[in-house]
C-alpha positions as MATLAB code, in Angstrom:
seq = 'XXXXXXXXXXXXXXXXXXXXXXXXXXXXXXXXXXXXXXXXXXXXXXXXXXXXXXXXXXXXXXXXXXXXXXXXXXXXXXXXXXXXXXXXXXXXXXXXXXXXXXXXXXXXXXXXXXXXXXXXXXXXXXXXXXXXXXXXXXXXXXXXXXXXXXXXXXXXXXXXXXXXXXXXXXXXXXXXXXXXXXXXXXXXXXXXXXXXXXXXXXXXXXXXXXXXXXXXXXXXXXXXXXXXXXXXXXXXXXXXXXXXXXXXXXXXXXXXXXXXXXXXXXXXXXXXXXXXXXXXXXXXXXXXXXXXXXXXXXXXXXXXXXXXXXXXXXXXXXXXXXXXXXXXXXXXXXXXXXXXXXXXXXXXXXXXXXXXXXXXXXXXXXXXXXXXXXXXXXXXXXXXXXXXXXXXXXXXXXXXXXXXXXXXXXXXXXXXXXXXXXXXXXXXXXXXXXXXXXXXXXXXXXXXXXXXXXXXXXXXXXXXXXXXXXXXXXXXXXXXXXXXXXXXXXXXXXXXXXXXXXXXXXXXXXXXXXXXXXXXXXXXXXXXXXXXXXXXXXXXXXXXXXXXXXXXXXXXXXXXXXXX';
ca = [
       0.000    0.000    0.000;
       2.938    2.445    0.570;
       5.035    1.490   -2.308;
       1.929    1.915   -4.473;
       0.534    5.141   -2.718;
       4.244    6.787   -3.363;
       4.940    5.574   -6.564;
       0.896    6.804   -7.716;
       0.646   10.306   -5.661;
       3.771   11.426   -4.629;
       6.111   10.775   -7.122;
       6.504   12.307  -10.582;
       6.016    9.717  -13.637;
       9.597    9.995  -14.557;
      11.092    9.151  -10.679;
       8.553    6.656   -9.718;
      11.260    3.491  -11.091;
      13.247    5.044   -9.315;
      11.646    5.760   -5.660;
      10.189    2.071   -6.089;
      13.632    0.715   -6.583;
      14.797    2.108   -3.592;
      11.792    0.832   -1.905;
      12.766   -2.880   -2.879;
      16.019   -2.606   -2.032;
      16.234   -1.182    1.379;
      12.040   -0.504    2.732;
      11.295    2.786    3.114;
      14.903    4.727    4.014;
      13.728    7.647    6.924;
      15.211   11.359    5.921;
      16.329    9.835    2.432;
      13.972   11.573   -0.634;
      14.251   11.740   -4.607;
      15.936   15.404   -4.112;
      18.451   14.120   -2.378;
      19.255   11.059   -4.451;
      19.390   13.208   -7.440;
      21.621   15.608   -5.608;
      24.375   13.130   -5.177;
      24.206   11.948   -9.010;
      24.999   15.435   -9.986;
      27.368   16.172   -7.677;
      29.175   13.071   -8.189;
      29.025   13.661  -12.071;
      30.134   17.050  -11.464;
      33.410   16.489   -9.182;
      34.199   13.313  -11.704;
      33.966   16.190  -14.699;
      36.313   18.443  -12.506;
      38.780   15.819  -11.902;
      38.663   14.586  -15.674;
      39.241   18.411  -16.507;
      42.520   18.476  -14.149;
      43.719   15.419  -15.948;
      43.382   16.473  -18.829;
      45.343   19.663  -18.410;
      48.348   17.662  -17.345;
      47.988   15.429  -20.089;
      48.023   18.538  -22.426;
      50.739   19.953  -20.653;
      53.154   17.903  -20.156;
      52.125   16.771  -24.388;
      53.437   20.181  -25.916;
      55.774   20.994  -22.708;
      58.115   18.006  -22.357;
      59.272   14.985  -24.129;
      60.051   11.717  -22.486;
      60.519    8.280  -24.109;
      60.596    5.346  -21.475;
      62.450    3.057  -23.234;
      65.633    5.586  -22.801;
      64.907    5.495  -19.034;
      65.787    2.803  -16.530;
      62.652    1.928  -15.492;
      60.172    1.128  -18.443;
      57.370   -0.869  -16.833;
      57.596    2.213  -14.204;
      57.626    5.083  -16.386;
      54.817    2.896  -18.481;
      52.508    2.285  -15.734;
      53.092    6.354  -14.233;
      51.901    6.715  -17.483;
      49.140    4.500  -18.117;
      47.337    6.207  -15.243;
      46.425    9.113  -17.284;
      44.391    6.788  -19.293;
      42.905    4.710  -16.256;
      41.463    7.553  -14.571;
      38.746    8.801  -16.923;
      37.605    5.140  -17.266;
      36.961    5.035  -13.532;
      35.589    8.206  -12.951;
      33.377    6.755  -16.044;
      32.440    3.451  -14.483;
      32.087    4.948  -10.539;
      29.295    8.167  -12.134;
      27.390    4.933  -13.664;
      27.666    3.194  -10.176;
      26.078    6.374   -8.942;
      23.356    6.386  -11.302;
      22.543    2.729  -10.516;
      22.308    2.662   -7.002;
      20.377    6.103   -5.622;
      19.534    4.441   -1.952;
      22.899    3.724   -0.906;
      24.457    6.843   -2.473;
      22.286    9.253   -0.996;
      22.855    7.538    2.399;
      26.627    8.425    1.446;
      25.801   12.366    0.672;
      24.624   12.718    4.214;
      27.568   11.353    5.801;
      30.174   13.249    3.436;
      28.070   16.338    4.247;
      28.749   15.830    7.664;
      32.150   14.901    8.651;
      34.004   15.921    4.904;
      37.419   18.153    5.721;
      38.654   20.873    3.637;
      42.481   19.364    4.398;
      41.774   16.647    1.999;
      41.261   19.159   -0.735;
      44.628   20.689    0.031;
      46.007   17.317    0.185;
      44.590   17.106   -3.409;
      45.751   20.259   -4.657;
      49.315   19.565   -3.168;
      49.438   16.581   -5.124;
      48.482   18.558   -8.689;
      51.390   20.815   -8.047;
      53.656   18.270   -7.104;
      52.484   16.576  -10.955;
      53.524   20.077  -11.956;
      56.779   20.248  -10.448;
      59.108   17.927  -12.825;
      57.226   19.790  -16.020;
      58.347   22.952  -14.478;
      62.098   22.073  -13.408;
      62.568   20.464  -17.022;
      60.765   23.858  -18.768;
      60.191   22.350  -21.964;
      63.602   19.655  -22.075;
      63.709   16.444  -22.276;
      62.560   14.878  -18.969;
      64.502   11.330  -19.592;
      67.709   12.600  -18.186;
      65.609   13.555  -14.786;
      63.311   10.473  -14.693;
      65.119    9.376  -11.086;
      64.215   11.929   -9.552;
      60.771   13.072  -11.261;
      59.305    9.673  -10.163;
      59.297   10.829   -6.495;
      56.889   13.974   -7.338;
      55.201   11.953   -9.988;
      54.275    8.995   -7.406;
      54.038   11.063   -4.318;
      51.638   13.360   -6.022;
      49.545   11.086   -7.968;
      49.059    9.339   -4.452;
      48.199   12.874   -2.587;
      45.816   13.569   -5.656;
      43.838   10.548   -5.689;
      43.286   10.191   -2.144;
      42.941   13.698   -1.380;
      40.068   13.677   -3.732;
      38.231   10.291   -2.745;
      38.467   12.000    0.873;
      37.586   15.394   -0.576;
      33.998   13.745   -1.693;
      33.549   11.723    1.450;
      35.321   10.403    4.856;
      36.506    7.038    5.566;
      33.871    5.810    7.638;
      31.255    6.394    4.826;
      33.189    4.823    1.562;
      33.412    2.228    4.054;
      29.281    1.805    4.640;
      29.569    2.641    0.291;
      31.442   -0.689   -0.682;
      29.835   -2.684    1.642;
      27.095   -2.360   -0.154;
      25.905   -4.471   -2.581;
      28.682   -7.347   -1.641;
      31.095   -5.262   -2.151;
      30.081   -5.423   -6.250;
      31.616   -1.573   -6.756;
      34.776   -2.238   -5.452;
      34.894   -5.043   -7.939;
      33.516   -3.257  -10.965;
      35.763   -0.453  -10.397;
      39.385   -2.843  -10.074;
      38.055   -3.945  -13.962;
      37.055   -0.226  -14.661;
      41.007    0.328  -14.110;
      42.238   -2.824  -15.703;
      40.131   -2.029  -18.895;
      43.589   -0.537  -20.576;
      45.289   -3.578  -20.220;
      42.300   -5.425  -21.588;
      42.229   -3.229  -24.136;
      46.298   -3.920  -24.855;
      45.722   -7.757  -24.411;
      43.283   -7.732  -27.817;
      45.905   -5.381  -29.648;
      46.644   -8.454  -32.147;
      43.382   -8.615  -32.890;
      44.766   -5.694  -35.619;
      47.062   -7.744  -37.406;
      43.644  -10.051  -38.739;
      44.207   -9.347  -42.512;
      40.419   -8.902  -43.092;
      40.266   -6.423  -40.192;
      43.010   -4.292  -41.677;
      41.835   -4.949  -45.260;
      38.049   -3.498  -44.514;
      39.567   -0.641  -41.908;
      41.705    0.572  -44.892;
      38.992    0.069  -47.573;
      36.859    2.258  -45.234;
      39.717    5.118  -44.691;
      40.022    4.923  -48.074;
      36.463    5.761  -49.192;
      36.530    8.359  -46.461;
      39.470   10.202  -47.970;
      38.114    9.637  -51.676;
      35.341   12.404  -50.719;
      38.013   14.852  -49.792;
      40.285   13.702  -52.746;
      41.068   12.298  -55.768;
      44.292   10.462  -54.735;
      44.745    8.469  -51.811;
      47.964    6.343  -51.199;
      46.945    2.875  -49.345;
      49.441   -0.098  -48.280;
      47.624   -2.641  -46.280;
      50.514   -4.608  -46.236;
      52.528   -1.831  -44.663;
      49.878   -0.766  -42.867;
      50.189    2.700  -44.622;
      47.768    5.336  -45.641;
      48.233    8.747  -47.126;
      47.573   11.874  -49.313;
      49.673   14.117  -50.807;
      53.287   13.862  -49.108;
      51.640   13.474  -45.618;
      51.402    9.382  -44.942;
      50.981    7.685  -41.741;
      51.898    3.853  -40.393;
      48.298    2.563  -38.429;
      50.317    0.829  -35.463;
      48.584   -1.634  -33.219;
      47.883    0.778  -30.406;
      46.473    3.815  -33.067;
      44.426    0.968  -34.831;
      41.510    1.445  -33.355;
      41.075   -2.055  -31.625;
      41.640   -0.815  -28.472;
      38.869    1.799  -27.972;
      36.468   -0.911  -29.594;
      38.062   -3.361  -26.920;
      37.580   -0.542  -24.240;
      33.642    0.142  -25.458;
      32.784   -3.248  -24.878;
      34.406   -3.475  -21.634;
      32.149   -0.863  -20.722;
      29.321   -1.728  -22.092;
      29.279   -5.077  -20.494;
      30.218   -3.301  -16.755;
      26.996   -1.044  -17.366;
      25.172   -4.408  -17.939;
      26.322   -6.053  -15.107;
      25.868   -2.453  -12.920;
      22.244   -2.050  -14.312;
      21.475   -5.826  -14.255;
      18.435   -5.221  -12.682;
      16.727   -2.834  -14.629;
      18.410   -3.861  -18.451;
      15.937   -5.966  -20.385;
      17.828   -8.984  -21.366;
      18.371  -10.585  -24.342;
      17.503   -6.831  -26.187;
      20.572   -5.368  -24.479;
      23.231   -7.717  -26.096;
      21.242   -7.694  -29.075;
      21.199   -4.199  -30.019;
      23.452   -2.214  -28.160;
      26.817   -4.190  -27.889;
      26.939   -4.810  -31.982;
      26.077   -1.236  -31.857;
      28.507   -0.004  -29.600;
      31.143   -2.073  -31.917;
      30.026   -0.672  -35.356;
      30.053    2.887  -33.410;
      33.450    2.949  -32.415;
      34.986    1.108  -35.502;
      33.365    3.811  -37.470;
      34.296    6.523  -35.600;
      38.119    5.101  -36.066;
      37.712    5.309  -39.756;
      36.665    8.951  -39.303;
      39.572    9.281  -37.068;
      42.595    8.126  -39.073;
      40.958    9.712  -42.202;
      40.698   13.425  -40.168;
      44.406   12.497  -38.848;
      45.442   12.126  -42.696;
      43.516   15.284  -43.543;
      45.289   17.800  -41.279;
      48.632   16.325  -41.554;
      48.106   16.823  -45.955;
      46.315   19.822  -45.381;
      47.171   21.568  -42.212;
      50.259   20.848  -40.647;
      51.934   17.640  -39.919;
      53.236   18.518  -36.430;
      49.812   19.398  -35.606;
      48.071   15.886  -37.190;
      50.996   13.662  -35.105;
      51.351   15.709  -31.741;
      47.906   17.255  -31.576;
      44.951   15.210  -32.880;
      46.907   11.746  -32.520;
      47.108   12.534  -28.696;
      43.818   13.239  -27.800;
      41.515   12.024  -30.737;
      40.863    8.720  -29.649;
      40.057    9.374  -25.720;
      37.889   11.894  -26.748;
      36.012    9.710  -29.188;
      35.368    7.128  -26.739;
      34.524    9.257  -23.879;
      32.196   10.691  -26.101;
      30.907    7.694  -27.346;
      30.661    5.713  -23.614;
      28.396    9.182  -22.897;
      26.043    8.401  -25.768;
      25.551    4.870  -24.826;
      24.441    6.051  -21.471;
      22.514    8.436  -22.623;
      20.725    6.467  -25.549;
      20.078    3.326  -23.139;
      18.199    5.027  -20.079;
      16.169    6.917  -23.184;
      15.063    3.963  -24.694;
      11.811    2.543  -22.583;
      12.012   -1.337  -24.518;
      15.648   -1.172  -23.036;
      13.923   -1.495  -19.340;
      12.753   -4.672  -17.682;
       9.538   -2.098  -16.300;
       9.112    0.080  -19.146;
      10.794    3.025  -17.691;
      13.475    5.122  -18.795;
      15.890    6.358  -16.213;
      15.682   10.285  -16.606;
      15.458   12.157  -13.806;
      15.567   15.720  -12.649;
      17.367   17.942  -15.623;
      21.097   19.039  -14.938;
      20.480   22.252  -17.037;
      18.145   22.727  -12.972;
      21.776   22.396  -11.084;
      22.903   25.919   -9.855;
      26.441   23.495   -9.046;
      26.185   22.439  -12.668;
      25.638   26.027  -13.705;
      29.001   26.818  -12.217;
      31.555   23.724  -12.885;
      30.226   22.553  -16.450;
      30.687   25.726  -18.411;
      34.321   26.247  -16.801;
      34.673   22.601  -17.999;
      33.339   23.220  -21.539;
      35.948   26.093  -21.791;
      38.890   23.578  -20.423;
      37.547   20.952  -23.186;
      37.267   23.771  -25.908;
      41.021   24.556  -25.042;
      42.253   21.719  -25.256;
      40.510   20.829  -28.727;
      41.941   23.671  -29.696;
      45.305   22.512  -29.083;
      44.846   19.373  -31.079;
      43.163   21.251  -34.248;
      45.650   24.260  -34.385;
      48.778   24.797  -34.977;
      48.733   27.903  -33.201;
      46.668   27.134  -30.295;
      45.409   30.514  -29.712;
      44.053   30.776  -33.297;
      41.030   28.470  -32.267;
      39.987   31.248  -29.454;
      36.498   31.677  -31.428;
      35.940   27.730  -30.975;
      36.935   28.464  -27.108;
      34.155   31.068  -26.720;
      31.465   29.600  -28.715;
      31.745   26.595  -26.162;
      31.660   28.781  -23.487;
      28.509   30.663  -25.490;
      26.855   27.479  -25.781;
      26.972   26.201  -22.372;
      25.959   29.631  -20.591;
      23.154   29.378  -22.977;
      22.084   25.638  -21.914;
      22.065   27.242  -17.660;
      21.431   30.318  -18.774;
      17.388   29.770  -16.336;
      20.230   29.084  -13.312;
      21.358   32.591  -13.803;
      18.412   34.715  -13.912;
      18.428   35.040   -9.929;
      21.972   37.051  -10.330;
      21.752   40.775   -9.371;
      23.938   43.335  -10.868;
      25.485   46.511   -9.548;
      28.470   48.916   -9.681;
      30.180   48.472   -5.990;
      33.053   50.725   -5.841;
      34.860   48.409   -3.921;
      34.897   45.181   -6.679;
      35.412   48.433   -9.416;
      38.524   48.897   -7.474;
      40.080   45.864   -7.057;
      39.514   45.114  -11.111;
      41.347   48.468  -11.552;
      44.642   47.011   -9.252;
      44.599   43.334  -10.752;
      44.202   44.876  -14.446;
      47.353   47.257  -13.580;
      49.189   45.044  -11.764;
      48.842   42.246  -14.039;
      50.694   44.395  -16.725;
      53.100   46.008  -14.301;
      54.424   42.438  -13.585;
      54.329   40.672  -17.226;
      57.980   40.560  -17.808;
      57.513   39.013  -20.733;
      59.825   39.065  -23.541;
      58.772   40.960  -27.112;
      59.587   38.076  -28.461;
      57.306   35.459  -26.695;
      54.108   36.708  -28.679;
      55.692   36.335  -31.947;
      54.192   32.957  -32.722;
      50.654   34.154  -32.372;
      51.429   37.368  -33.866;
      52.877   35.358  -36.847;
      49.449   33.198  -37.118;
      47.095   36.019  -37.133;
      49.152   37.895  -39.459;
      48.993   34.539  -42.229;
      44.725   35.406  -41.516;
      42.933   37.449  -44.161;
      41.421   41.017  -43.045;
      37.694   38.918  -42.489;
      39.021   36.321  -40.316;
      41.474   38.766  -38.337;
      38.506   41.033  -37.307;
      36.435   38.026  -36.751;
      39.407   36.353  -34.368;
      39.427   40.214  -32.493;
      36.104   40.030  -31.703;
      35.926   36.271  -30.402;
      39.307   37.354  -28.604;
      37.757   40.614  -26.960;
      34.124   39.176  -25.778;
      35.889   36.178  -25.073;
      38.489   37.766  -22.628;
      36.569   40.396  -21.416;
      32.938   39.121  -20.656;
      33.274   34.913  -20.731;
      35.824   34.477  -19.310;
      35.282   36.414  -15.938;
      32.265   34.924  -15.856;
      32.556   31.197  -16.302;
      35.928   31.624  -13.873;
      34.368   33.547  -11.235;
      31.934   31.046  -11.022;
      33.549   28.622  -10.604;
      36.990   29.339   -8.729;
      35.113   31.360   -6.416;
      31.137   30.817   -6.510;
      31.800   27.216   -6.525;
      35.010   26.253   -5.075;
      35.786   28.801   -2.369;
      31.970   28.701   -1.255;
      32.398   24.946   -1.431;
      35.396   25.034    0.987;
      34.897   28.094    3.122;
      32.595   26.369    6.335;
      32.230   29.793    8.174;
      35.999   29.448   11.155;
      38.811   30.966    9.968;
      40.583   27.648    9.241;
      38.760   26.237    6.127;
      38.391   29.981    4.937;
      42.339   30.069    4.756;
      41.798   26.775    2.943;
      39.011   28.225    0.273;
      41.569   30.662   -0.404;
      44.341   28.516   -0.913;
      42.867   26.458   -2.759;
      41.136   28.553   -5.413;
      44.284   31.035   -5.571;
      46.202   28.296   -6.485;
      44.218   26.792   -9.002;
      43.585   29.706  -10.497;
      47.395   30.846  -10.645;
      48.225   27.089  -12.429;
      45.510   27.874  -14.869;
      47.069   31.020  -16.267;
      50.757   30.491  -16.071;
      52.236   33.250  -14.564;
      51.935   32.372  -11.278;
      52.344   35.003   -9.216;
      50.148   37.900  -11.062;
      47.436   35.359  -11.347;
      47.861   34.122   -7.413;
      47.818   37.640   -6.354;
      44.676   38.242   -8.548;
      42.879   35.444   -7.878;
      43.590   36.134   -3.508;
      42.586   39.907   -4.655;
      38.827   38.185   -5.777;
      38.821   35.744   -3.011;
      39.067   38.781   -0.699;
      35.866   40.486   -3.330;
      33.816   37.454   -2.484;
      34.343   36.628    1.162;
      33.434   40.827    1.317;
      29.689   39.998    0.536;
      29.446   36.637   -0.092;
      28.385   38.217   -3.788;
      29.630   36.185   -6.788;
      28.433   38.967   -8.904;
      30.727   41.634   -7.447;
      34.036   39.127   -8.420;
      32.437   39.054  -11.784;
      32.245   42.403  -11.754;
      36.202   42.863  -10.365;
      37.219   40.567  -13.151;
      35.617   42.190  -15.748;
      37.146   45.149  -14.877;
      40.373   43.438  -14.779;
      40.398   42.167  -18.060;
      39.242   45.045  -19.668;
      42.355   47.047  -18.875;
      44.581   44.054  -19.662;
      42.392   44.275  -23.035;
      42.322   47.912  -23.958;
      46.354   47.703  -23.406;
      47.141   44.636  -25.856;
      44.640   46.752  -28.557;
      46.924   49.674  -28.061;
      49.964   47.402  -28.218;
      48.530   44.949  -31.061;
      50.099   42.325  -28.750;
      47.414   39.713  -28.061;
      49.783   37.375  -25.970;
      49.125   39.615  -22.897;
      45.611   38.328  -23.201;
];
């Protein structure tokens, strides 16, 4: 009678599968409700998208700012595995937000406790151990790091340590991922050990490549896909070459393709044995494995043909160290997101009919302030893999950024605007002080000033304009929001000790993200000090605005667009 009168009355249409799940699986849970359930989903979505984002930025840093090779160091499988993490991390974080999805009872029994008893030393912990990834990349300052691989594995292991727990403790204490894996027979912890072995899975079916018929249809496909962009294309499937023009590439086992197909059904078959429950069996292995398969194998043809493309086309450097690097993760991640999307969409998927949408995300004022900082991370870091001058795909930057203000833009409406003096001030001293203390040499900006001068007078202005709302208006905004509406609110609990913390934290975050550390530390501490003033997001906004005007107005009058 109370299942039926909650699932009937009090419970929307699209939340009653899940309310009556929760009711089978643990009775009726006191002080645990849909809002809260749906509460931890995003928020554990949102902090796995935040710690993806960090990863990412090493991985693009140390890509274009240091070289290593481990076979010229001493310790291959070592420097292999330090390595190999980069890859294993988004697959968790992957595999754990599904975990989240599937079991709302025991995760929103989790919120409470990490509401509770979660300390803001665990996010220093975790931004001590991001720095200390930091630290060989900036000793080595663009050399080769092979010669310094004894003593970069200390900061390398110490930090990825400090990172990883710091941020498992960051989300929740001990005592309630303890309660967590119990759960459930301790299923999660099991899922998530595969979640991190899926790489090596992935490198164990690596011969799979060298089936002739697999390479023979792969490099028919690439083939037909570079016939629509030209008339000539250059194919040795005995060499395992493709090409156009002068620009040819070798398809070695690990760019083949095999192993994101090996790592999409790895996760495909963890989300089936996560959502065993509620999947409709046979129908899932039916339709969306083989579908999964064709997906990604497809999406490799597009891939080596687009690698192929720039390198003829664009620039070679740019088709090897850019789009190589970061292609094929993106791809899948991509992809792994559209099979969880598509599957709790489609109702015949369901053993009850139901789809598994909840609450919208675009609702989330948290989600209003991490995702479109995120967006504007991803956009970078596309645009580092499509350009050769990375700063020449600013307009792709803020059209992201456009886009994803646009998709919150209801979790905004409750902002108020005004001019306080105060936040007018402080943009006035960052702005100045940030150009009193560039030291910069003339000749740093001459790369970018080199790529806008090879644009015609169309796309110039167009690039100024991008570059100007961009740095002025987006960019304060999306930043603000999230260095200091999200993350120093987040960490600041009201005593003076975890205030120091939200300070710390976000100043230092906000200095790695722009480079120069200390005018960015000092500005970022300079808007901490804005926000803490009135607790008023809106007045750092305001302050950075400011800011970045100045900055702006100055590299206009000095036609040097490197200060910005």
């Amino acid at each position: 009678m109370l299942r039926r009168f909650v699932a009937k009355v009090l419970v929307p249409p699209n939340r009653r599968f899940i309310i009556a799940k929760v009711l089978r699986d643990n009775g009726v849970m006191l002080g645990i409700n849909g809002a809260e359930i749906s509460r931890f989903r995003r928020r554990a979505a949102l902090l796995a998208a935040l710690f993806c984002a960090e990863l990412f930025a090493l991985a693009v840093l140390y890509q274009f700012f240091a070289t290593i090779e481990c076979q010229a160091t001493d310790a291959l499988w070592l420097c292999r595995f330090l390595r190999s993490l980069v890859a294993r991390a988004p697959v968790v974080f992957a595999v754990f937000a599904v975990l989240v999805w599937a079991r709302p009872a025991p995760f929103a029994v989790f919120l409470r406790e990490s509401d509770r008893h979660r300390s803001p030393a665990w996010a220093v912990a975790h931004v001590a151990g991001v720095i200390l990834l930091l630290l060989p990349l900036i000793m080595a300052a663009g050399r080769d790091l092979g010669p310094l691989f004894g003593f970069a594995v200390w900061p390398w292991s110490i930090g990825a340590a400090l990172a990883a727990l710091g941020g498992v403790f960051w989300v929740a204490p001990a005592r309630g991922w303890r309660a967590l894996i119990a759960e459930d027979r301790y299923a999660a912890v099991v899922v998530l050990v595969v979640a991190a072995l899926l790489p090596d899975i992935a490198d164990w079916a690596l011969p799979i490549w060298d089936v002739q018929a697999i390479t023979g249809l792969t490099f028919r496909a690439v083939s037909l896909f570079l016939g629509l962009f030209n008339s000539e294309v250059y194919t040795n499937p005995a060499g395992l070459v493709i090409g156009v023009r002068e620009f040819a590439v070798h398809i070695a086992r690990q760019c083949s393709g095999i192993e994101g197909v090996a790592l999409v059904t790895g996760f495909v078959c963890l989300y089936a044995f996560i959502f065993r429950t509620q999947v409709r069996f046979p129908h899932y292995w039916v339709v969306v494995l083989p579908s999964a398969i064709m997906v990604s194998w497809l999406l490799n043809v597009v891939r080596i043909g687009a690698l192929v493309l720039i390198g003829a086309h664009v620039s070679p450097q740019l088709a090897v160290n850019g789009f190589h690097s970061y292609a094929g993760w993106l791809l899948f991640t991509l992809l792994a997101l559209a099979i969880v999307w598509a599957v709790q969409s489609a109702r015949w998927l369901h053993a009850d009919g139901a789809t598994g949408q909840g609450p919208r995300l675009l609702d989330d004022p948290m989600a209003a302030m991490i995702l479109p900082f995120v967006a504007f991370m991803m956009a970078s870091m596309l645009s580092q893999a499509m350009f050769p001058q990375a700063e020449l795909g600013y307009p792709l930057r803020a059209l992201a950024v456009m886009l994803a203000l646009w998709v919150f833009r209801a979790a905004f409406r409750h902002l108020t605007w005004r001019l306080d003096p105060f936040a007018l001030g402080a943009g006035v001293v960052v702005g100045v002080g940030w150009l009193v203390l560039n030291q910069s040499p003339p000749e740093e900006g001459a790369g970018l000033a080199a790529a806008l001068g090879r644009l015609s007078g169309f796309w110039l202005s167009i690039w100024i304009v991008f570059r100007l709302i961009g740095t002025v208006l987006l960019v304060p905004f999306v930043e603000e929001m999230f260095f200091r509406g999200y993350l120093l609110g987040r960490l600041d609990q009201g005593d003076w000790r975890s205030r120091a913390v939200a300070i710390a934290v976000s100043t230092g975050l906000f200095a790695a993200l722009h480079g120069r550390w200390l005018a960015a530390g000092l500005a970022g501490a300079v808007f901490a000090f804005v926000m803490l003033r009135n607790r008023r997001v809106e007045d750092c906004v305001l302050a950075h605005v400011v800011a970045n005007l100045i900055i702006a107005v100055w590299a206009l009058v000095q036609s040097d667009f490197s200060l910005i």
